[in-house]
């Protein structure tokens, strides 16, 4: 249904804006002569915008969802580690984590809920985890899935694997925060130059320009 709705939105918006472009082009041509290039652009540009708008919206939503999963994943791992060390199984800890993080990270909570439902339905844990990694589309989640699959396959302690990987995720979050902080001075410098240099030039050069202008006007008066 979602795929059909997406294609319908592309078709409907593209066709609607195409009709609107044709109507506007006919209105403009009735008022005066219009070049063929301008008429084609008036018709095709709105249609292209209408066709591409749903894809752009979906892409933005997908990026926002991935960012939400990346931001909430370290906290979810820490909470899962606490649950496992408290004696809960991996399935129980996933259910608990999905309930606890829903308020802050609903996209990640939804992924964990899907995992818990599929496990309850009797699906193999390895297959469920692989499906989660493919759905999320985030490298951190894919690496986490690989760690859990290896722990399940080789019989190693899940708590130890979670502890090591949770530490790595915390370090990655700190590195991402530092990277964003290091980019801020460059962005602020550009904004500061755009906002301060033009007024400063007006203050410094404005009187001189006005003086030259008045001098030229006085010469014209002679």
Coordinates of C-alpha atoms in Angstrom, one line a residue:
X1 CA 0.0 0.0 0.0
X2 CA 2.8 2.4 0.8
X3 CA 4.5 1.9 -2.5
X4 CA 1.2 2.4 -4.4
X5 CA 0.5 5.5 -2.4
X6 CA 3.9 6.9 -3.2
X7 CA 3.6 6.3 -7.0
X8 CA 0.0 7.7 -6.9
X9 CA 1.3 10.8 -5.1
X10 CA 4.0 11.2 -7.8
X11 CA 1.5 10.8 -10.6
X12 CA -1.2 13.0 -9.1
X13 CA 1.1 15.8 -8.1
X14 CA 3.0 15.7 -11.5
X15 CA -0.3 15.7 -13.5
X16 CA -1.9 18.4 -11.4
X17 CA 1.0 20.8 -11.7
X18 CA 1.3 19.9 -15.4
X19 CA -2.3 21.0 -15.9
X20 CA -1.7 24.1 -13.8
X21 CA 1.4 24.9 -15.9
X22 CA -0.5 24.5 -19.2
X23 CA -3.3 26.7 -17.9
X24 CA -0.8 29.4 -16.8
X25 CA 1.1 29.2 -20.2
X26 CA -2.2 29.6 -22.1
X27 CA -3.1 32.6 -19.9
X28 CA 0.3 34.2 -20.5
X29 CA 0.2 33.5 -24.3
X30 CA -3.3 35.1 -24.5
X31 CA -2.0 38.3 -23.0
X32 CA 0.9 38.6 -25.4
X33 CA 3.4 36.6 -27.5
X34 CA 5.5 34.2 -25.5
X35 CA 8.6 32.3 -26.7
X36 CA 8.5 28.5 -27.2
X37 CA 11.3 28.0 -24.6
X38 CA 9.5 30.0 -21.9
X39 CA 6.2 28.1 -22.6
X40 CA 7.9 24.7 -22.4
X41 CA 9.6 25.7 -19.1
X42 CA 6.3 27.0 -17.7
X43 CA 4.7 23.7 -18.4
X44 CA 7.5 21.2 -17.6
X45 CA 9.1 22.7 -14.5
X46 CA 6.0 22.5 -12.3
X47 CA 5.3 19.0 -13.5
X48 CA 8.9 17.9 -12.7
X49 CA 8.6 19.6 -9.3
X50 CA 5.4 17.8 -8.6
X51 CA 6.8 14.4 -9.7
X52 CA 10.0 14.8 -7.6
X53 CA 8.4 16.3 -4.5
X54 CA 7.2 13.0 -2.9
X55 CA 10.7 11.4 -3.5
X56 CA 12.4 14.4 -1.9
X57 CA 10.0 14.2 1.1
X58 CA 10.6 10.4 1.5
X59 CA 14.3 11.0 1.3
X60 CA 14.2 13.7 4.0
X61 CA 12.0 11.5 6.3
X62 CA 14.4 8.5 5.8
X63 CA 17.5 10.6 6.7
X64 CA 15.7 12.0 9.8
X65 CA 14.7 8.4 10.8
X66 CA 18.3 7.2 10.4
X67 CA 19.6 10.1 12.4
X68 CA 17.1 9.4 15.2
X69 CA 18.2 5.7 15.3
X70 CA 21.9 6.7 15.4
X71 CA 21.3 9.2 18.3
X72 CA 19.3 6.8 20.4
X73 CA 21.2 3.6 19.7
X74 CA 24.0 4.1 22.4
X75 CA 21.4 4.7 25.1
X76 CA 19.4 1.6 24.0
X77 CA 22.5 -0.5 24.2
X78 CA 23.3 0.7 27.7
X79 CA 19.8 -0.1 28.8
X80 CA 19.9 -3.5 27.1
X81 CA 23.2 -4.2 28.9
X82 CA 21.6 -3.4 32.2
X83 CA 18.7 -5.7 31.5
X84 CA 20.9 -8.6 30.5
X85 CA 23.2 -8.2 33.5
X86 CA 20.1 -8.1 35.7
X87 CA 19.2 -11.6 34.6
X88 CA 16.8 -11.0 31.7
X89 CA 17.1 -12.8 28.5
X90 CA 17.9 -11.0 25.2
X91 CA 14.3 -11.3 24.1
X92 CA 13.0 -9.8 27.4
X93 CA 15.6 -7.0 27.3
X94 CA 14.6 -6.1 23.8
X95 CA 10.9 -5.8 24.8
X96 CA 11.8 -3.7 27.8
X97 CA 14.1 -1.4 25.9
X98 CA 11.5 -0.8 23.2
X99 CA 9.0 0.3 25.9
X100 CA 11.5 2.6 27.7
X101 CA 12.9 4.5 24.7
X102 CA 9.6 5.0 22.9
X103 CA 9.1 8.6 24.2
X104 CA 12.5 9.7 23.0
X105 CA 13.3 7.6 20.0
X106 CA 10.1 6.1 18.5
X107 CA 11.8 4.9 15.3
X108 CA 14.3 2.8 17.2
X109 CA 11.6 1.6 19.6
X110 CA 9.5 0.4 16.6
X111 CA 12.5 -1.6 15.3
X112 CA 12.9 -3.4 18.6
X113 CA 9.2 -4.0 18.8
X114 CA 9.2 -5.7 15.3
X115 CA 12.2 -7.8 16.5
X116 CA 10.3 -8.9 19.6
X117 CA 7.1 -9.7 17.7
X118 CA 9.0 -11.8 15.1
X119 CA 10.8 -13.7 17.8
X120 CA 7.4 -14.4 19.6
X121 CA 6.0 -15.6 16.3
X122 CA 8.8 -18.3 16.2
X123 CA 11.1 -16.8 13.6
X124 CA 14.8 -17.6 13.9
X125 CA 16.7 -15.1 15.9
X126 CA 19.5 -14.8 13.4
X127 CA 17.1 -14.1 10.6
X128 CA 15.2 -11.6 12.7
X129 CA 18.4 -9.7 13.6
X130 CA 19.5 -9.6 10.0
X131 CA 16.2 -8.2 8.9
X132 CA 16.5 -5.5 11.5
X133 CA 19.9 -4.5 10.2
X134 CA 18.6 -4.3 6.7
X135 CA 15.5 -2.3 7.7
X136 CA 17.4 0.2 9.8
X137 CA 20.0 1.0 7.1
X138 CA 22.4 2.3 9.7
X139 CA 26.0 0.9 9.9
X140 CA 26.0 0.9 13.7
X141 CA 22.9 -1.3 13.8
X142 CA 24.3 -3.6 11.2
X143 CA 27.5 -4.1 13.3
X144 CA 25.4 -4.7 16.4
X145 CA 23.5 -7.4 14.6
X146 CA 26.7 -9.0 13.5
X147 CA 28.0 -9.0 17.1
X148 CA 24.7 -10.6 18.4
X149 CA 24.8 -13.2 15.6
X150 CA 28.3 -14.2 16.4
X151 CA 27.5 -14.4 20.1
X152 CA 24.5 -16.6 19.4
X153 CA 26.5 -18.8 16.9
X154 CA 29.6 -19.4 19.0
X155 CA 27.9 -19.4 22.4
X156 CA 29.8 -16.5 23.9
X157 CA 28.4 -14.2 26.6
X158 CA 25.9 -11.7 25.3
X159 CA 26.5 -9.4 28.2
X160 CA 30.3 -9.2 27.4
X161 CA 29.6 -8.5 23.8
X162 CA 27.0 -5.8 24.6
X163 CA 29.4 -4.2 27.1
X164 CA 32.2 -3.9 24.6
X165 CA 30.0 -2.7 21.8
X166 CA 28.1 -0.2 24.0
X167 CA 31.4 1.3 25.0
X168 CA 32.3 1.7 21.3
X169 CA 29.0 3.3 20.6
X170 CA 29.5 5.8 23.4
X171 CA 32.9 6.7 22.0
X172 CA 31.4 7.1 18.5
X173 CA 28.8 9.4 19.9
X174 CA 31.4 11.6 21.5
X175 CA 33.4 11.7 18.3
X176 CA 30.3 12.7 16.3
X177 CA 29.6 15.5 18.8
X178 CA 33.2 16.7 18.7
X179 CA 33.1 16.7 14.9
X180 CA 29.9 18.8 14.9
X181 CA 31.5 21.2 17.4
X182 CA 34.6 21.5 15.2
X183 CA 32.5 22.5 12.2
X184 CA 30.7 25.3 14.1
X185 CA 33.5 27.9 14.0
X186 CA 33.7 27.7 10.2
X187 CA 29.9 28.1 9.9
X188 CA 29.9 30.9 12.4
X189 CA 32.8 32.7 10.6
X190 CA 30.9 32.6 7.3
X191 CA 27.7 33.9 8.9
X192 CA 29.6 36.6 10.8
X193 CA 31.3 37.8 7.6
X194 CA 28.0 37.9 5.7
X195 CA 26.3 39.9 8.5
X196 CA 29.1 42.2 9.6
X197 CA 31.2 43.0 6.5
X198 CA 28.4 44.7 4.4
X199 CA 27.4 47.1 7.2
X200 CA 31.0 47.8 8.0
X201 CA 31.7 48.7 4.3
X202 CA 28.7 50.9 4.3
X203 CA 29.9 52.7 7.4
X204 CA 33.5 53.1 6.1
X205 CA 32.8 53.8 2.4
X206 CA 29.4 55.4 2.6
X207 CA 30.6 58.9 3.6
X208 CA 33.2 58.9 0.9
X209 CA 30.8 57.8 -1.8
X210 CA 28.3 60.5 -0.7
X211 CA 31.1 63.1 -0.8
X212 CA 32.0 62.1 -4.3
X213 CA 28.4 62.2 -5.3
X214 CA 27.8 65.7 -3.9
X215 CA 31.0 66.9 -5.6
X216 CA 29.9 65.6 -9.0
X217 CA 26.5 67.2 -8.5
X218 CA 28.2 70.6 -7.7
X219 CA 30.3 70.3 -10.9
X220 CA 27.2 69.7 -12.9
X221 CA 25.5 72.8 -11.3
X222 CA 28.4 74.9 -12.7

